[in-house]
Tab-separated table of C-alpha atoms and ligand atoms in Angstrom:
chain	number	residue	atom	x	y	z
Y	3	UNK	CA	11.576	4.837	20.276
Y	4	UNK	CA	11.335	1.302	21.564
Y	5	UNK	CA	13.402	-1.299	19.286
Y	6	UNK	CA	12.017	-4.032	17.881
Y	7	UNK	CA	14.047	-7.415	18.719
Y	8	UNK	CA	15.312	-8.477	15.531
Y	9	UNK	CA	14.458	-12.664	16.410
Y	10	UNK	CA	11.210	-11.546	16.945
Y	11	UNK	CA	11.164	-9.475	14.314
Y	12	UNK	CA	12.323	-12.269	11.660
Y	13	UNK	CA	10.008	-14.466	13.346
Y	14	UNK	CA	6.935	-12.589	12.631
Y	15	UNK	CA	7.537	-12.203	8.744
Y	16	UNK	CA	8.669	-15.597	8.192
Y	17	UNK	CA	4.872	-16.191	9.588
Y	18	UNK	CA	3.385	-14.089	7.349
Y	19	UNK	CA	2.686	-15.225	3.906
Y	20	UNK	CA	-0.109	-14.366	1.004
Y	21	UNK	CA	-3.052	-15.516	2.226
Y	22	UNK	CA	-5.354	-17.162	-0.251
Y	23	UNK	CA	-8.283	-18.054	2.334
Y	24	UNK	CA	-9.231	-15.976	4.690
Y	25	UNK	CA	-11.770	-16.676	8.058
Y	26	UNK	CA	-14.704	-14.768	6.610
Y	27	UNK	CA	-15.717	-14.670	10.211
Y	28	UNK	CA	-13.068	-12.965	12.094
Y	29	UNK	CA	-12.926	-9.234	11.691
Y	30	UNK	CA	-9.573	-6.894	12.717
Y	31	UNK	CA	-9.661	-4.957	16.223
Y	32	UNK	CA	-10.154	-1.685	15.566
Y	33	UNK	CA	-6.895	-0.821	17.066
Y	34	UNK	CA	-4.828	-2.998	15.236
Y	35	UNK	CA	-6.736	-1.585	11.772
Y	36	UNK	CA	-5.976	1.849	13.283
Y	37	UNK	CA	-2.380	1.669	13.456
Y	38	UNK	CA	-2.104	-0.605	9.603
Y	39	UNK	CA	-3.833	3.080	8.265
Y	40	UNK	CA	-1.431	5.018	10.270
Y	41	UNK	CA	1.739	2.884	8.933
Y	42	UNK	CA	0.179	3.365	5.313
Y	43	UNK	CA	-0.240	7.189	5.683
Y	44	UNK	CA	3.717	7.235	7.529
Y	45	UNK	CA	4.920	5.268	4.798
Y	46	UNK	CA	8.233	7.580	2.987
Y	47	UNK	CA	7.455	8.963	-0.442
Y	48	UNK	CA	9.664	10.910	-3.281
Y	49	UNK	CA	9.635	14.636	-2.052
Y	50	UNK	CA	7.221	13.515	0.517
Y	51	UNK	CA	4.624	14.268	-2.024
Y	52	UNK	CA	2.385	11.175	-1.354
Y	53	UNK	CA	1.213	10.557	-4.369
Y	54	UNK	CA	-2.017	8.661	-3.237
Y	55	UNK	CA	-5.057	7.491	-2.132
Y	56	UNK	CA	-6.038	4.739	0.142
Y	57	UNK	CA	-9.730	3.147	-0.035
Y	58	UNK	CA	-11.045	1.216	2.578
Y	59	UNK	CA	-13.530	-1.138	1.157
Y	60	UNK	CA	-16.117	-2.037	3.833
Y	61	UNK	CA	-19.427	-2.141	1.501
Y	62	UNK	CA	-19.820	-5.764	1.117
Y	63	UNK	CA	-22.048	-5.638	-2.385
Y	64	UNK	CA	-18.916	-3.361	-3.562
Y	65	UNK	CA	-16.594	-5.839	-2.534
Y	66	UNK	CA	-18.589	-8.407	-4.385
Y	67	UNK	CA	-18.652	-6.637	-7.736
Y	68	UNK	CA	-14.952	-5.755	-6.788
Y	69	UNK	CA	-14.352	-9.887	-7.147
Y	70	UNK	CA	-15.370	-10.079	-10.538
Y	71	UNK	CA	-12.382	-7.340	-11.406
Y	72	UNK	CA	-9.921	-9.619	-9.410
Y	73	UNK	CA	-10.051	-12.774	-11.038
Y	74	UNK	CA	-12.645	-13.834	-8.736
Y	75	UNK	CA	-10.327	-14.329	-6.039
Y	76	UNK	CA	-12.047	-15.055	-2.589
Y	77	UNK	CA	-9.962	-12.527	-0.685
Y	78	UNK	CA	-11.461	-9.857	-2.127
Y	79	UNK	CA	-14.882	-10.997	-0.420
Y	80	UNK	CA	-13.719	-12.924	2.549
Y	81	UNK	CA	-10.563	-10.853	4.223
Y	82	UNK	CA	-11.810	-8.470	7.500
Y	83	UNK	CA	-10.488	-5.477	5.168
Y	84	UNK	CA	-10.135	-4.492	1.620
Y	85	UNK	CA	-7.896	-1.330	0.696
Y	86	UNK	CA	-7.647	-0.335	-2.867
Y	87	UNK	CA	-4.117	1.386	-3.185
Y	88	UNK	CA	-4.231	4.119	-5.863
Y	89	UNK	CA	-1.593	6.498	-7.683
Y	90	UNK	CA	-2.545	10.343	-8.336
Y	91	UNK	CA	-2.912	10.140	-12.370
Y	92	UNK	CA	-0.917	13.289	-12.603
Y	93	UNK	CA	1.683	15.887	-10.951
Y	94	UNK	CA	0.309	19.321	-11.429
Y	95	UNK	CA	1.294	22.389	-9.563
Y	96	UNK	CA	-1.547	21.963	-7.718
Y	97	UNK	CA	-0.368	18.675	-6.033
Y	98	UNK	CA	3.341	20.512	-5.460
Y	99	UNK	CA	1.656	23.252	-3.223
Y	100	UNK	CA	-1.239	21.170	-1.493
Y	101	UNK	CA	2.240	20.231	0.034
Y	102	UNK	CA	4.367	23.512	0.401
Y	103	UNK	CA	1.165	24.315	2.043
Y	104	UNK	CA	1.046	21.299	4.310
Y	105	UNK	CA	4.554	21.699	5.357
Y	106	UNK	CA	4.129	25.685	6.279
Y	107	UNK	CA	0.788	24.314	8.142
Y	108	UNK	CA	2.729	21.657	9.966
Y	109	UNK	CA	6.531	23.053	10.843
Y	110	UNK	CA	5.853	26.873	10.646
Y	111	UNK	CA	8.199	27.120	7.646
Y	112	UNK	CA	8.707	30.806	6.157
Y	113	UNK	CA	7.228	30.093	2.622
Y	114	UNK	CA	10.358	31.839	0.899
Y	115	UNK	CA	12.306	29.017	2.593
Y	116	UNK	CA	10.171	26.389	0.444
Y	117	UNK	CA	10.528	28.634	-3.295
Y	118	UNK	CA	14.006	26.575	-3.931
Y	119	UNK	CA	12.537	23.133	-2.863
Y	120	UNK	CA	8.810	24.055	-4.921
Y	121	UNK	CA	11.131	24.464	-8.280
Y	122	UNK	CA	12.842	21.438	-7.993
Y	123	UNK	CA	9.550	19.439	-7.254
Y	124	UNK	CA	8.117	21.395	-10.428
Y	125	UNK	CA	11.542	20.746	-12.605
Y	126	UNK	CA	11.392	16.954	-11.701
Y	127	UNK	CA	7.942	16.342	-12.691
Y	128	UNK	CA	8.017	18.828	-16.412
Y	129	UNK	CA	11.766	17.019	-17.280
Y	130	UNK	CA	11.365	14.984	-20.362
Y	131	UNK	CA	10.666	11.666	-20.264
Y	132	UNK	CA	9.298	11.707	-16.574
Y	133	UNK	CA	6.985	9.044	-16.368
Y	134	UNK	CA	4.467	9.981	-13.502
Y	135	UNK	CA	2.412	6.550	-13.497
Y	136	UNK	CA	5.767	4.832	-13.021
Y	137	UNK	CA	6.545	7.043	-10.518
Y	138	UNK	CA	3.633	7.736	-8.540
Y	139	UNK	CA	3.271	3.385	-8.316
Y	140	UNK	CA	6.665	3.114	-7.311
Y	141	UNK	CA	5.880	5.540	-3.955
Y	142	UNK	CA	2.538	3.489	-3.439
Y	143	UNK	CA	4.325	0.149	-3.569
Y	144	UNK	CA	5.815	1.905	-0.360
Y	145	UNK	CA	2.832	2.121	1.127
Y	146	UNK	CA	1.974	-1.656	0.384
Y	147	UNK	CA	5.288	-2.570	2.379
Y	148	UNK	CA	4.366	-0.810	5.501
Y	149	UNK	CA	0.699	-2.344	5.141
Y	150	UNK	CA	2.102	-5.633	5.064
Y	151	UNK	CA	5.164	-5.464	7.346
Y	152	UNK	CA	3.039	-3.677	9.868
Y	153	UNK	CA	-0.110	-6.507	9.856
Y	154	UNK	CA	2.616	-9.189	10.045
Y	155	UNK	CA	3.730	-7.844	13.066
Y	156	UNK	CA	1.108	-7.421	14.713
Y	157	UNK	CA	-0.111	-10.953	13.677
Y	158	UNK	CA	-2.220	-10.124	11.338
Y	159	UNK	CA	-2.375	-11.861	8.029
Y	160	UNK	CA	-2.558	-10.312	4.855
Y	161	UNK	CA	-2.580	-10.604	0.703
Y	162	UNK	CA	-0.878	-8.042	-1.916
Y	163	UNK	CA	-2.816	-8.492	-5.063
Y	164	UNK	CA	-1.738	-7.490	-8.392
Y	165	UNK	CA	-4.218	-9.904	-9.540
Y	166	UNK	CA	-6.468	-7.456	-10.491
Y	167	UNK	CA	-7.910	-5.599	-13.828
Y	168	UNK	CA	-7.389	-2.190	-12.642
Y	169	UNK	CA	-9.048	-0.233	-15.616
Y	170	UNK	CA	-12.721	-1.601	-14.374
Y	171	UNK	CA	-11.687	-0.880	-10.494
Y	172	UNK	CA	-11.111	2.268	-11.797
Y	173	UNK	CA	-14.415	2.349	-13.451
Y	174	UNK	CA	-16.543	0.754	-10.406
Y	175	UNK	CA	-14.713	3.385	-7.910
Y	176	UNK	CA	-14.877	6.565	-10.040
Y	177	UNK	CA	-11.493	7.488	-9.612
Y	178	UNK	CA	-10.513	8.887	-12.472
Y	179	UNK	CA	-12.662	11.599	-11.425
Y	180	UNK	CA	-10.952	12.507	-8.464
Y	181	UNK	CA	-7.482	12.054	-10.630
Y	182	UNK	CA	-6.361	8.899	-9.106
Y	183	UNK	CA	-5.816	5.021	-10.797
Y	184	UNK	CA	-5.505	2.001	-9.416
Y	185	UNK	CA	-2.686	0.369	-8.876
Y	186	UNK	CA	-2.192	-2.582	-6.253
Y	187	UNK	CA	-4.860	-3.922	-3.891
Y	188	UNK	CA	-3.917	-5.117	-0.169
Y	189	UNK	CA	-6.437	-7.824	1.733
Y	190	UNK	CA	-6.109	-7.998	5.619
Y	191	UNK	CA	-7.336	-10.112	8.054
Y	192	UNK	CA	-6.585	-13.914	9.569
Y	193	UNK	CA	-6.082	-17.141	7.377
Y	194	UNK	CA	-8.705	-19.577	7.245
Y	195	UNK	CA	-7.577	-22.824	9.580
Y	196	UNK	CA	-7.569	-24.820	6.019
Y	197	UNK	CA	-6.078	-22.723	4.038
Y	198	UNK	CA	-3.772	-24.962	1.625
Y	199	UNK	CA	-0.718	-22.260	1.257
Y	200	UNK	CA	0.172	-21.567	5.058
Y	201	UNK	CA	1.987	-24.944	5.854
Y	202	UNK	CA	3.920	-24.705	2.920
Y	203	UNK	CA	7.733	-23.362	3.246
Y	204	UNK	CA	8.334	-20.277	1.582
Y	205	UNK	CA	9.971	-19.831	-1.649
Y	206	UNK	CA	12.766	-17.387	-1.177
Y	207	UNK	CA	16.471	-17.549	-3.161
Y	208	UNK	CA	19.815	-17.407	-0.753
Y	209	UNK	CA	20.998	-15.078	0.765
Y	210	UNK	CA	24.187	-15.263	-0.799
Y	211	UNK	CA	22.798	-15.134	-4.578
Y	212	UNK	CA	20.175	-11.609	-3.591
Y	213	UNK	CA	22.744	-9.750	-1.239
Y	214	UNK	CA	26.463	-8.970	-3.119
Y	215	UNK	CA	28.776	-7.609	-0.606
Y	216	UNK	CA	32.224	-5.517	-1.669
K	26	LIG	C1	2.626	-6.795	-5.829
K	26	LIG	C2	2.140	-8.184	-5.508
K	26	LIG	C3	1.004	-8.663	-6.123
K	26	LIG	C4	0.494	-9.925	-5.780
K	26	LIG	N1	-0.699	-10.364	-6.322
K	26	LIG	C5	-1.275	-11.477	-5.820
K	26	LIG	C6	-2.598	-11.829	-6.195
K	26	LIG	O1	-3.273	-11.158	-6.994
K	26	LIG	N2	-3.145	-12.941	-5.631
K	26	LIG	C7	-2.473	-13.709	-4.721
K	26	LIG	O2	-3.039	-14.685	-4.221
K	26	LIG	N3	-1.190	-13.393	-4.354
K	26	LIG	C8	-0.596	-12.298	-4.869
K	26	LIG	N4	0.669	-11.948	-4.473
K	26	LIG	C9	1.387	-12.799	-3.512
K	26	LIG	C10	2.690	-13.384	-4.045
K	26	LIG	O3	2.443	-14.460	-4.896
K	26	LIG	C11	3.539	-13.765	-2.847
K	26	LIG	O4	3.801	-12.598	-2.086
K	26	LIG	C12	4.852	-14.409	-3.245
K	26	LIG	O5	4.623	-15.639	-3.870
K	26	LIG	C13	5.768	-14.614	-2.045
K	26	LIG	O6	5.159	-15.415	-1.083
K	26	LIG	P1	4.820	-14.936	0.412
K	26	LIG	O7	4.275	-13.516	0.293
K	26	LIG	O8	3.758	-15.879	0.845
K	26	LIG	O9	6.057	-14.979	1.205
K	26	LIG	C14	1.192	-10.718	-4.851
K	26	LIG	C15	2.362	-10.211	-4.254
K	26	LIG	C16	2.811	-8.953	-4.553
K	26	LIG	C17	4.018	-8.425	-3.827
């Protein structure tokens, strides 16, 4: 692996920030949008289960009707790319063995070796009180941090938006069918040269009141 240089590293996300206007005119290079989808789909998850989907929005009428869900926020229309990021609605056995199977597919494992490790994925997801929405956002929010820390380093500007009603995305995208929900939406592309948030410092608390050492 190559490492990163950490100036260069801070550097880049003190650049970044949430873009509220994007340059409706400048698109992504495909390989920069190639390796944001790669980071999303490497992004860690609980069990490795990844617990969701990731739509690329391209269809511009979509995106428009997509607005009207987002508090008619102009990113939605105006960023190069628009990925809905959305939570599997439920853990079924199903879901535990599309991955046992993955896993045998990918390393070669001896099934048998997997039995002890399918049981505890099943007993974690039938133990009262497991809440699988809570837990399924929680691994996409992952995903969201890769998306962004990856775009910011490769100087690419970006939104997270919660700002969304995710009930009627799930309604214009038919996911419920395919057992997945909405849950956060990520914007990507470069900030509009008048956009009124980028020369403003960001907002962040000290260091010494966020990180207790002991
Ligand atoms: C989960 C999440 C949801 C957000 N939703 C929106 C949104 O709907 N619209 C928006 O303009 N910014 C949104 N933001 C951006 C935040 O307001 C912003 O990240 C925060 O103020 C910190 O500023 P910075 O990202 O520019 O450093 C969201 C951020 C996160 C992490």
């Amino acid at each position: 692996m190559k490492p990163v240089d950490p100036s260069a590293l801070l550097d880049n996300l003190s650049w970044r920030y949430a873009v509220k206007k994007f340059d409706s005119t400048r698109k992504i290079p495909d390989d920069q949008w190639a390796a944001i989808e790669r980071a999303i789909i490497l992004a860690p998850s609980s069990f490795g289960l990844q617990p969701w989907k990731f739509m690329v929005i391209a269809d511009q009428a979509l995106r428009t009707t997509l607005r009207v869900a987002s508090w008619n926020q102009s990113q939605i229309t105006d960023a190069s790319h628009l990925v809905v990021f959305a939570r599997r609605a439920e853990m079924t056995a199903r879901d535990v063995d599309r991955h046992i199977d993955r896993i045998i597919a990918i390393r070669n494992t001896p099934r048998e070796v997997l039995a002890e490790l399918r049981t505890m994925m099943l007993g974690a997801f039938s133990a009262p009180g497991f809440d699988v929405n809570a837990w399924a956002a929680r691994q996409v929010y992952l995903a969201l941090g890769f998306f962004l820390y990856t775009a910011a380093q490769m100087g690419v500007d970006a939104c997270p938006m919660e700002g969304i009603d995710a009930a009627r995305y799930d309604e214009i995208l038919n996911l419920s069918a395919q057992g997945y929900r909405t849950t956060v939406v990520a914007t990507a592309g470069f900030r509009a040269s008048d956009d009124w948030l980028a020369p403003l410092a960001k907002v962040r608390f000290p260091a010494e009141e966020v990180i207790e050492r002991r």
